[in-house]
Amino acid sequence: MPMQQPALYGSDEIAKHHKSGLWGERLIVDYFDERAERTPTKAAIVEAHRTHTYGQIKVATQNLAAGLLDLGVKLGDVVAVQSPNWAE
């Protein structure tokens, strides 16, 4: 089941973006999950000394989500992350 996009815009503005083709009905994670299912061994992130596949990233993000749930984070909670610009 896809996640719900938070209401950041009024309904008129949302309708305008959908009609223009700028917005679809899917979130970016939906596209990523589709790619990970189709090509789990394909390189998604290439760094100087290692490569991460779509499948590896999907497993890592599922583990992160499970860890956040264990910490008590619930659907709709806001989580902020500050990190360096590398795959971790």
PDB file of N, CA and C in Angstrom:
ATOM      1  N   MET A   1       0.834  -1.171   0.000  1.00  0.00           N
ATOM      2  CA  MET A   1       0.000   0.000   0.000  1.00  0.00           C
ATOM      3  C   MET A   1       0.889   1.247   0.000  1.00  0.00           C
ATOM      4  N   PRO A   2       0.724   2.167  -0.986  1.00  0.00           N
ATOM      5  CA  PRO A   2       1.552   3.362  -1.035  1.00  0.00           C
ATOM      6  C   PRO A   2       1.234   4.301   0.120  1.00  0.00           C
ATOM      7  N   MET A   3       2.257   5.046   0.531  1.00  0.00           N
ATOM      8  CA  MET A   3       2.069   6.030   1.592  1.00  0.00           C
ATOM      9  C   MET A   3       1.257   7.213   1.066  1.00  0.00           C
ATOM     10  N   GLN A   4       0.609   7.918   1.963  1.00  0.00           N
ATOM     11  CA  GLN A   4      -0.156   9.091   1.589  1.00  0.00           C
ATOM     12  C   GLN A   4       0.755  10.314   1.548  1.00  0.00           C
ATOM     13  N   GLN A   5       0.629  11.126   0.511  1.00  0.00           N
ATOM     14  CA  GLN A   5       1.389  12.360   0.418  1.00  0.00           C
ATOM     15  C   GLN A   5       0.792  13.372   1.379  1.00  0.00           C
ATOM     16  N   PRO A   6       1.610  14.016   2.219  1.00  0.00           N
ATOM     17  CA  PRO A   6       1.058  14.995   3.144  1.00  0.00           C
ATOM     18  C   PRO A   6       0.453  16.176   2.401  1.00  0.00           C
ATOM     19  N   ALA A   7      -0.583  16.777   2.969  1.00  0.00           N
ATOM     20  CA  ALA A   7      -1.270  17.907   2.342  1.00  0.00           C
ATOM     21  C   ALA A   7      -0.463  19.183   2.561  1.00  0.00           C
ATOM     22  N   LEU A   8       0.391  19.517   1.606  1.00  0.00           N
ATOM     23  CA  LEU A   8       1.197  20.726   1.687  1.00  0.00           C
ATOM     24  C   LEU A   8       0.607  21.852   0.842  1.00  0.00           C
ATOM     25  N   TYR A   9      -0.317  21.525  -0.022  1.00  0.00           N
ATOM     26  CA  TYR A   9      -0.912  22.485  -0.940  1.00  0.00           C
ATOM     27  C   TYR A   9      -2.422  22.402  -0.836  1.00  0.00           C
ATOM     28  N   GLY A  10      -3.086  23.474  -1.237  1.00  0.00           N
ATOM     29  CA  GLY A  10      -4.542  23.467  -1.287  1.00  0.00           C
ATOM     30  C   GLY A  10      -5.037  22.591  -2.421  1.00  0.00           C
ATOM     31  N   SER A  11      -6.295  22.193  -2.358  1.00  0.00           N
ATOM     32  CA  SER A  11      -6.839  21.265  -3.351  1.00  0.00           C
ATOM     33  C   SER A  11      -6.808  21.839  -4.766  1.00  0.00           C
ATOM     34  N   ASP A  12      -6.997  23.149  -4.933  1.00  0.00           N
ATOM     35  CA  ASP A  12      -6.942  23.760  -6.272  1.00  0.00           C
ATOM     36  C   ASP A  12      -5.544  23.654  -6.863  1.00  0.00           C
ATOM     37  N   GLU A  13      -4.539  23.915  -6.026  1.00  0.00           N
ATOM     38  CA  GLU A  13      -3.158  23.844  -6.512  1.00  0.00           C
ATOM     39  C   GLU A  13      -2.769  22.400  -6.825  1.00  0.00           C
ATOM     40  N   ILE A  14      -3.200  21.462  -5.998  1.00  0.00           N
ATOM     41  CA  ILE A  14      -2.936  20.045  -6.249  1.00  0.00           C
ATOM     42  C   ILE A  14      -3.563  19.624  -7.568  1.00  0.00           C
ATOM     43  N   ALA A  15      -4.810  19.995  -7.789  1.00  0.00           N
ATOM     44  CA  ALA A  15      -5.507  19.645  -9.032  1.00  0.00           C
ATOM     45  C   ALA A  15      -4.774  20.231 -10.242  1.00  0.00           C
ATOM     46  N   LYS A  16      -4.292  21.469 -10.110  1.00  0.00           N
ATOM     47  CA  LYS A  16      -3.567  22.121 -11.209  1.00  0.00           C
ATOM     48  C   LYS A  16      -2.303  21.334 -11.557  1.00  0.00           C
ATOM     49  N   HIS A  17      -1.543  20.899 -10.549  1.00  0.00           N
ATOM     50  CA  HIS A  17      -0.303  20.162 -10.805  1.00  0.00           C
ATOM     51  C   HIS A  17      -0.586  18.782 -11.393  1.00  0.00           C
ATOM     52  N   HIS A  18      -1.631  18.110 -10.917  1.00  0.00           N
ATOM     53  CA  HIS A  18      -1.979  16.809 -11.479  1.00  0.00           C
ATOM     54  C   HIS A  18      -2.410  16.956 -12.941  1.00  0.00           C
ATOM     55  N   LYS A  19      -3.232  17.956 -13.213  1.00  0.00           N
ATOM     56  CA  LYS A  19      -3.727  18.175 -14.576  1.00  0.00           C
ATOM     57  C   LYS A  19      -2.584  18.493 -15.527  1.00  0.00           C
ATOM     58  N   SER A  20      -1.589  19.245 -15.059  1.00  0.00           N
ATOM     59  CA  SER A  20      -0.461  19.633 -15.907  1.00  0.00           C
ATOM     60  C   SER A  20       0.483  18.462 -16.190  1.00  0.00           C
ATOM     61  N   GLY A  21       0.352  17.387 -15.423  1.00  0.00           N
ATOM     62  CA  GLY A  21       1.244  16.255 -15.592  1.00  0.00           C
ATOM     63  C   GLY A  21       2.499  16.341 -14.739  1.00  0.00           C
ATOM     64  N   LEU A  22       2.643  17.422 -13.943  1.00  0.00           N
ATOM     65  CA  LEU A  22       3.811  17.569 -13.092  1.00  0.00           C
ATOM     66  C   LEU A  22       3.806  16.577 -11.931  1.00  0.00           C
ATOM     67  N   TRP A  23       2.623  16.258 -11.436  1.00  0.00           N
ATOM     68  CA  TRP A  23       2.499  15.338 -10.309  1.00  0.00           C
ATOM     69  C   TRP A  23       1.744  14.107 -10.746  1.00  0.00           C
ATOM     70  N   GLY A  24       2.243  12.988 -10.325  1.00  0.00           N
ATOM     71  CA  GLY A  24       1.516  11.749 -10.518  1.00  0.00           C
ATOM     72  C   GLY A  24       0.850  11.363  -9.211  1.00  0.00           C
ATOM     73  N   GLU A  25       0.367  10.159  -9.162  1.00  0.00           N
ATOM     74  CA  GLU A  25      -0.298   9.664  -7.956  1.00  0.00           C
ATOM     75  C   GLU A  25       0.659   8.886  -7.061  1.00  0.00           C
ATOM     76  N   ARG A  26       1.941   8.822  -7.456  1.00  0.00           N
ATOM     77  CA  ARG A  26       2.897   8.001  -6.725  1.00  0.00           C
ATOM     78  C   ARG A  26       3.953   8.867  -6.052  1.00  0.00           C
ATOM     79  N   LEU A  27       4.531   8.323  -4.971  1.00  0.00           N
ATOM     80  CA  LEU A  27       5.641   8.966  -4.286  1.00  0.00           C
ATOM     81  C   LEU A  27       6.949   8.467  -4.872  1.00  0.00           C
ATOM     82  N   ILE A  28       8.038   9.177  -4.617  1.00  0.00           N
ATOM     83  CA  ILE A  28       9.336   8.774  -5.153  1.00  0.00           C
ATOM     84  C   ILE A  28       9.720   7.379  -4.671  1.00  0.00           C
ATOM     85  N   VAL A  29       9.330   7.025  -3.453  1.00  0.00           N
ATOM     86  CA  VAL A  29       9.642   5.690  -2.934  1.00  0.00           C
ATOM     87  C   VAL A  29       8.939   4.603  -3.749  1.00  0.00           C
ATOM     88  N   ASP A  30       7.783   4.916  -4.318  1.00  0.00           N
ATOM     89  CA  ASP A  30       7.087   3.944  -5.160  1.00  0.00           C
ATOM     90  C   ASP A  30       7.914   3.618  -6.403  1.00  0.00           C
ATOM     91  N   TYR A  31       8.526   4.636  -7.002  1.00  0.00           N
ATOM     92  CA  TYR A  31       9.362   4.417  -8.179  1.00  0.00           C
ATOM     93  C   TYR A  31      10.612   3.621  -7.804  1.00  0.00           C
ATOM     94  N   PHE A  32      11.202   3.961  -6.648  1.00  0.00           N
ATOM     95  CA  PHE A  32      12.389   3.237  -6.212  1.00  0.00           C
ATOM     96  C   PHE A  32      12.071   1.767  -5.957  1.00  0.00           C
ATOM     97  N   ASP A  33      10.984   1.503  -5.242  1.00  0.00           N
ATOM     98  CA  ASP A  33      10.607   0.115  -4.954  1.00  0.00           C
ATOM     99  C   ASP A  33      10.356  -0.678  -6.223  1.00  0.00           C
ATOM    100  N   GLU A  34       9.734  -0.034  -7.202  1.00  0.00           N
ATOM    101  CA  GLU A  34       9.491  -0.699  -8.491  1.00  0.00           C
ATOM    102  C   GLU A  34      10.813  -1.075  -9.151  1.00  0.00           C
ATOM    103  N   ARG A  35      11.761  -0.145  -9.137  1.00  0.00           N
ATOM    104  CA  ARG A  35      13.075  -0.404  -9.734  1.00  0.00           C
ATOM    105  C   ARG A  35      13.798  -1.513  -8.979  1.00  0.00           C
ATOM    106  N   ALA A  36      13.728  -1.494  -7.648  1.00  0.00           N
ATOM    107  CA  ALA A  36      14.401  -2.510  -6.837  1.00  0.00           C
ATOM    108  C   ALA A  36      13.812  -3.894  -7.091  1.00  0.00           C
ATOM    109  N   GLU A  37      12.517  -3.961  -7.339  1.00  0.00           N
ATOM    110  CA  GLU A  37      11.888  -5.259  -7.644  1.00  0.00           C
ATOM    111  C   GLU A  37      12.312  -5.761  -9.020  1.00  0.00           C
ATOM    112  N   ARG A  38      12.393  -4.841  -9.992  1.00  0.00           N
ATOM    113  CA  ARG A  38      12.752  -5.227 -11.365  1.00  0.00           C
ATOM    114  C   ARG A  38      14.230  -5.556 -11.509  1.00  0.00           C
ATOM    115  N   THR A  39      15.091  -4.759 -10.878  1.00  0.00           N
ATOM    116  CA  THR A  39      16.537  -4.901 -11.081  1.00  0.00           C
ATOM    117  C   THR A  39      17.283  -4.797  -9.748  1.00  0.00           C
ATOM    118  N   PRO A  40      17.111  -5.779  -8.865  1.00  0.00           N
ATOM    119  CA  PRO A  40      17.715  -5.675  -7.533  1.00  0.00           C
ATOM    120  C   PRO A  40      19.243  -5.688  -7.529  1.00  0.00           C
ATOM    121  N   THR A  41      19.864  -6.227  -8.564  1.00  0.00           N
ATOM    122  CA  THR A  41      21.329  -6.299  -8.585  1.00  0.00           C
ATOM    123  C   THR A  41      21.974  -5.162  -9.365  1.00  0.00           C
ATOM    124  N   LYS A  42      21.168  -4.270  -9.903  1.00  0.00           N
ATOM    125  CA  LYS A  42      21.702  -3.134 -10.662  1.00  0.00           C
ATOM    126  C   LYS A  42      22.260  -2.080  -9.708  1.00  0.00           C
ATOM    127  N   ALA A  43      23.374  -1.462 -10.098  1.00  0.00           N
ATOM    128  CA  ALA A  43      23.998  -0.425  -9.278  1.00  0.00           C
ATOM    129  C   ALA A  43      23.083   0.794  -9.175  1.00  0.00           C
ATOM    130  N   ALA A  44      22.862   1.238  -7.948  1.00  0.00           N
ATOM    131  CA  ALA A  44      22.049   2.428  -7.699  1.00  0.00           C
ATOM    132  C   ALA A  44      22.922   3.594  -7.245  1.00  0.00           C
ATOM    133  N   ILE A  45      23.922   3.301  -6.419  1.00  0.00           N
ATOM    134  CA  ILE A  45      24.865   4.309  -5.935  1.00  0.00           C
ATOM    135  C   ILE A  45      26.269   3.773  -6.157  1.00  0.00           C
ATOM    136  N   VAL A  46      27.100   4.563  -6.822  1.00  0.00           N
ATOM    137  CA  VAL A  46      28.485   4.169  -7.059  1.00  0.00           C
ATOM    138  C   VAL A  46      29.377   5.184  -6.357  1.00  0.00           C
ATOM    139  N   GLU A  47      30.162   4.686  -5.414  1.00  0.00           N
ATOM    140  CA  GLU A  47      31.108   5.527  -4.692  1.00  0.00           C
ATOM    141  C   GLU A  47      32.521   5.136  -5.122  1.00  0.00           C
ATOM    142  N   ALA A  48      33.506   5.831  -4.615  1.00  0.00           N
ATOM    143  CA  ALA A  48      34.887   5.581  -5.025  1.00  0.00           C
ATOM    144  C   ALA A  48      35.320   4.144  -4.767  1.00  0.00           C
ATOM    145  N   HIS A  49      34.913   3.567  -3.616  1.00  0.00           N
ATOM    146  CA  HIS A  49      35.424   2.247  -3.247  1.00  0.00           C
ATOM    147  C   HIS A  49      34.350   1.171  -3.158  1.00  0.00           C
ATOM    148  N   ARG A  50      33.101   1.507  -3.485  1.00  0.00           N
ATOM    149  CA  ARG A  50      32.054   0.496  -3.407  1.00  0.00           C
ATOM    150  C   ARG A  50      30.829   0.917  -4.205  1.00  0.00           C
ATOM    151  N   THR A  51      30.006  -0.078  -4.464  1.00  0.00           N
ATOM    152  CA  THR A  51      28.760   0.124  -5.198  1.00  0.00           C
ATOM    153  C   THR A  51      27.619  -0.459  -4.374  1.00  0.00           C
ATOM    154  N   HIS A  52      26.482   0.229  -4.367  1.00  0.00           N
ATOM    155  CA  HIS A  52      25.294  -0.244  -3.656  1.00  0.00           C
ATOM    156  C   HIS A  52      24.217  -0.540  -4.696  1.00  0.00           C
ATOM    157  N   THR A  53      23.623  -1.727  -4.624  1.00  0.00           N
ATOM    158  CA  THR A  53      22.578  -2.088  -5.576  1.00  0.00           C
ATOM    159  C   THR A  53      21.215  -1.625  -5.063  1.00  0.00           C
ATOM    160  N   TYR A  54      20.250  -1.616  -5.962  1.00  0.00           N
ATOM    161  CA  TYR A  54      18.884  -1.270  -5.564  1.00  0.00           C
ATOM    162  C   TYR A  54      18.373  -2.216  -4.484  1.00  0.00           C
ATOM    163  N   GLY A  55      18.677  -3.492  -4.625  1.00  0.00           N
ATOM    164  CA  GLY A  55      18.239  -4.470  -3.638  1.00  0.00           C
ATOM    165  C   GLY A  55      18.857  -4.229  -2.268  1.00  0.00           C
ATOM    166  N   GLN A  56      20.147  -3.913  -2.236  1.00  0.00           N
ATOM    167  CA  GLN A  56      20.814  -3.636  -0.965  1.00  0.00           C
ATOM    168  C   GLN A  56      20.226  -2.398  -0.289  1.00  0.00           C
ATOM    169  N   ILE A  57      19.953  -1.382  -1.068  1.00  0.00           N
ATOM    170  CA  ILE A  57      19.381  -0.153  -0.501  1.00  0.00           C
ATOM    171  C   ILE A  57      17.976  -0.408   0.014  1.00  0.00           C
ATOM    172  N   LYS A  58      17.210  -1.201  -0.720  1.00  0.00           N
ATOM    173  CA  LYS A  58      15.850  -1.501  -0.256  1.00  0.00           C
ATOM    174  C   LYS A  58      15.889  -2.230   1.078  1.00  0.00           C
ATOM    175  N   VAL A  59      16.764  -3.215   1.222  1.00  0.00           N
ATOM    176  CA  VAL A  59      16.885  -3.944   2.492  1.00  0.00           C
ATOM    177  C   VAL A  59      17.326  -2.993   3.602  1.00  0.00           C
ATOM    178  N   ALA A  60      18.298  -2.144   3.321  1.00  0.00           N
ATOM    179  CA  ALA A  60      18.785  -1.202   4.338  1.00  0.00           C
ATOM    180  C   ALA A  60      17.685  -0.238   4.775  1.00  0.00           C
ATOM    181  N   THR A  61      16.886   0.249   3.839  1.00  0.00           N
ATOM    182  CA  THR A  61      15.818   1.184   4.207  1.00  0.00           C
ATOM    183  C   THR A  61      14.704   0.478   4.975  1.00  0.00           C
ATOM    184  N   GLN A  62      14.441  -0.782   4.632  1.00  0.00           N
ATOM    185  CA  GLN A  62      13.448  -1.544   5.403  1.00  0.00           C
ATOM    186  C   GLN A  62      13.938  -1.773   6.833  1.00  0.00           C
ATOM    187  N   ASN A  63      15.230  -2.045   6.989  1.00  0.00           N
ATOM    188  CA  ASN A  63      15.801  -2.204   8.325  1.00  0.00           C
ATOM    189  C   ASN A  63      15.746  -0.891   9.105  1.00  0.00           C
ATOM    190  N   LEU A  64      16.028   0.213   8.434  1.00  0.00           N
ATOM    191  CA  LEU A  64      15.934   1.523   9.085  1.00  0.00           C
ATOM    192  C   LEU A  64      14.503   1.794   9.533  1.00  0.00           C
ATOM    193  N   ALA A  65      13.537   1.521   8.659  1.00  0.00           N
ATOM    194  CA  ALA A  65      12.129   1.732   9.008  1.00  0.00           C
ATOM    195  C   ALA A  65      11.728   0.886  10.205  1.00  0.00           C
ATOM    196  N   ALA A  66      12.173  -0.363  10.239  1.00  0.00           N
ATOM    197  CA  ALA A  66      11.861  -1.243  11.368  1.00  0.00           C
ATOM    198  C   ALA A  66      12.485  -0.706  12.652  1.00  0.00           C
ATOM    199  N   GLY A  67      13.703  -0.184  12.556  1.00  0.00           N
ATOM    200  CA  GLY A  67      14.362   0.398  13.723  1.00  0.00           C
ATOM    201  C   GLY A  67      13.627   1.620  14.245  1.00  0.00           C
ATOM    202  N   LEU A  68      13.138   2.455  13.332  1.00  0.00           N
ATOM    203  CA  LEU A  68      12.370   3.634  13.751  1.00  0.00           C
ATOM    204  C   LEU A  68      11.069   3.221  14.424  1.00  0.00           C
ATOM    205  N   LEU A  69      10.406   2.197  13.883  1.00  0.00           N
ATOM    206  CA  LEU A  69       9.188   1.686  14.525  1.00  0.00           C
ATOM    207  C   LEU A  69       9.487   1.181  15.934  1.00  0.00           C
ATOM    208  N   ASP A  70      10.612   0.477  16.090  1.00  0.00           N
ATOM    209  CA  ASP A  70      11.006  -0.018  17.410  1.00  0.00           C
ATOM    210  C   ASP A  70      11.260   1.123  18.397  1.00  0.00           C
ATOM    211  N   LEU A  71      11.684   2.276  17.866  1.00  0.00           N
ATOM    212  CA  LEU A  71      11.920   3.443  18.717  1.00  0.00           C
ATOM    213  C   LEU A  71      10.635   4.205  19.034  1.00  0.00           C
ATOM    214  N   GLY A  72       9.531   3.785  18.418  1.00  0.00           N
ATOM    215  CA  GLY A  72       8.250   4.434  18.697  1.00  0.00           C
ATOM    216  C   GLY A  72       7.798   5.435  17.655  1.00  0.00           C
ATOM    217  N   VAL A  73       8.544   5.573  16.564  1.00  0.00           N
ATOM    218  CA  VAL A  73       8.132   6.478  15.490  1.00  0.00           C
ATOM    219  C   VAL A  73       6.911   5.873  14.806  1.00  0.00           C
ATOM    220  N   LYS A  74       5.885   6.707  14.595  1.00  0.00           N
ATOM    221  CA  LYS A  74       4.635   6.228  13.998  1.00  0.00           C
ATOM    222  C   LYS A  74       4.388   6.916  12.657  1.00  0.00           C
ATOM    223  N   LEU A  75       3.494   6.343  11.869  1.00  0.00           N
ATOM    224  CA  LEU A  75       3.093   6.932  10.599  1.00  0.00           C
ATOM    225  C   LEU A  75       2.638   8.359  10.844  1.00  0.00           C
ATOM    226  N   GLY A  76       3.170   9.283  10.077  1.00  0.00           N
ATOM    227  CA  GLY A  76       2.813  10.690  10.221  1.00  0.00           C
ATOM    228  C   GLY A  76       3.799  11.485  11.057  1.00  0.00           C
ATOM    229  N   ASP A  77       4.654  10.806  11.853  1.00  0.00           N
ATOM    230  CA  ASP A  77       5.679  11.498  12.623  1.00  0.00           C
ATOM    231  C   ASP A  77       6.727  12.069  11.667  1.00  0.00           C
ATOM    232  N   VAL A  78       7.347  13.158  12.063  1.00  0.00           N
ATOM    233  CA  VAL A  78       8.394  13.779  11.263  1.00  0.00           C
ATOM    234  C   VAL A  78       9.743  13.340  11.816  1.00  0.00           C
ATOM    235  N   VAL A  79      10.619  12.890  10.922  1.00  0.00           N
ATOM    236  CA  VAL A  79      11.966  12.477  11.306  1.00  0.00           C
ATOM    237  C   VAL A  79      12.939  13.281  10.458  1.00  0.00           C
ATOM    238  N   ALA A  80      13.889  13.954  11.099  1.00  0.00           N
ATOM    239  CA  ALA A  80      14.899  14.722  10.386  1.00  0.00           C
ATOM    240  C   ALA A  80      16.232  13.998  10.473  1.00  0.00           C
ATOM    241  N   VAL A  81      17.018  14.085   9.418  1.00  0.00           N
ATOM    242  CA  VAL A  81      18.330  13.449   9.377  1.00  0.00           C
ATOM    243  C   VAL A  81      19.337  14.463   8.904  1.00  0.00           C
ATOM    244  N   GLN A  82      20.448  14.562   9.612  1.00  0.00           N
ATOM    245  CA  GLN A  82      21.555  15.391   9.155  1.00  0.00           C
ATOM    246  C   GLN A  82      22.747  14.463   9.011  1.00  0.00           C
ATOM    247  N   SER A  83      23.268  14.381   7.801  1.00  0.00           N
ATOM    248  CA  SER A  83      24.368  13.439   7.568  1.00  0.00           C
ATOM    249  C   SER A  83      25.290  13.972   6.473  1.00  0.00           C
ATOM    250  N   PRO A  84      26.513  13.457   6.415  1.00  0.00           N
ATOM    251  CA  PRO A  84      27.417  13.824   5.324  1.00  0.00           C
ATOM    252  C   PRO A  84      26.890  13.293   3.993  1.00  0.00           C
ATOM    253  N   ASN A  85      27.485  13.725   2.924  1.00  0.00           N
ATOM    254  CA  ASN A  85      27.043  13.349   1.583  1.00  0.00           C
ATOM    255  C   ASN A  85      27.730  12.059   1.135  1.00  0.00           C
ATOM    256  N   TRP A  86      27.337  10.950   1.770  1.00  0.00           N
ATOM    257  CA  TRP A  86      27.771   9.630   1.320  1.00  0.00           C
ATOM    258  C   TRP A  86      26.618   8.657   1.548  1.00  0.00           C
ATOM    259  N   ALA A  87      26.780   7.436   1.108  1.00  0.00           N
ATOM    260  CA  ALA A  87      25.672   6.498   1.043  1.00  0.00           C
ATOM    261  C   ALA A  87      25.018   6.194   2.392  1.00  0.00           C
ATOM    262  N   GLU A  88      25.773   6.165   3.465  1.00  0.00           N
ATOM    263  CA  GLU A  88      25.179   5.848   4.754  1.00  0.00           C
ATOM    264  C   GLU A  88      24.066   6.820   5.083  1.00  0.00           C
TER     265      GLU A  88
END
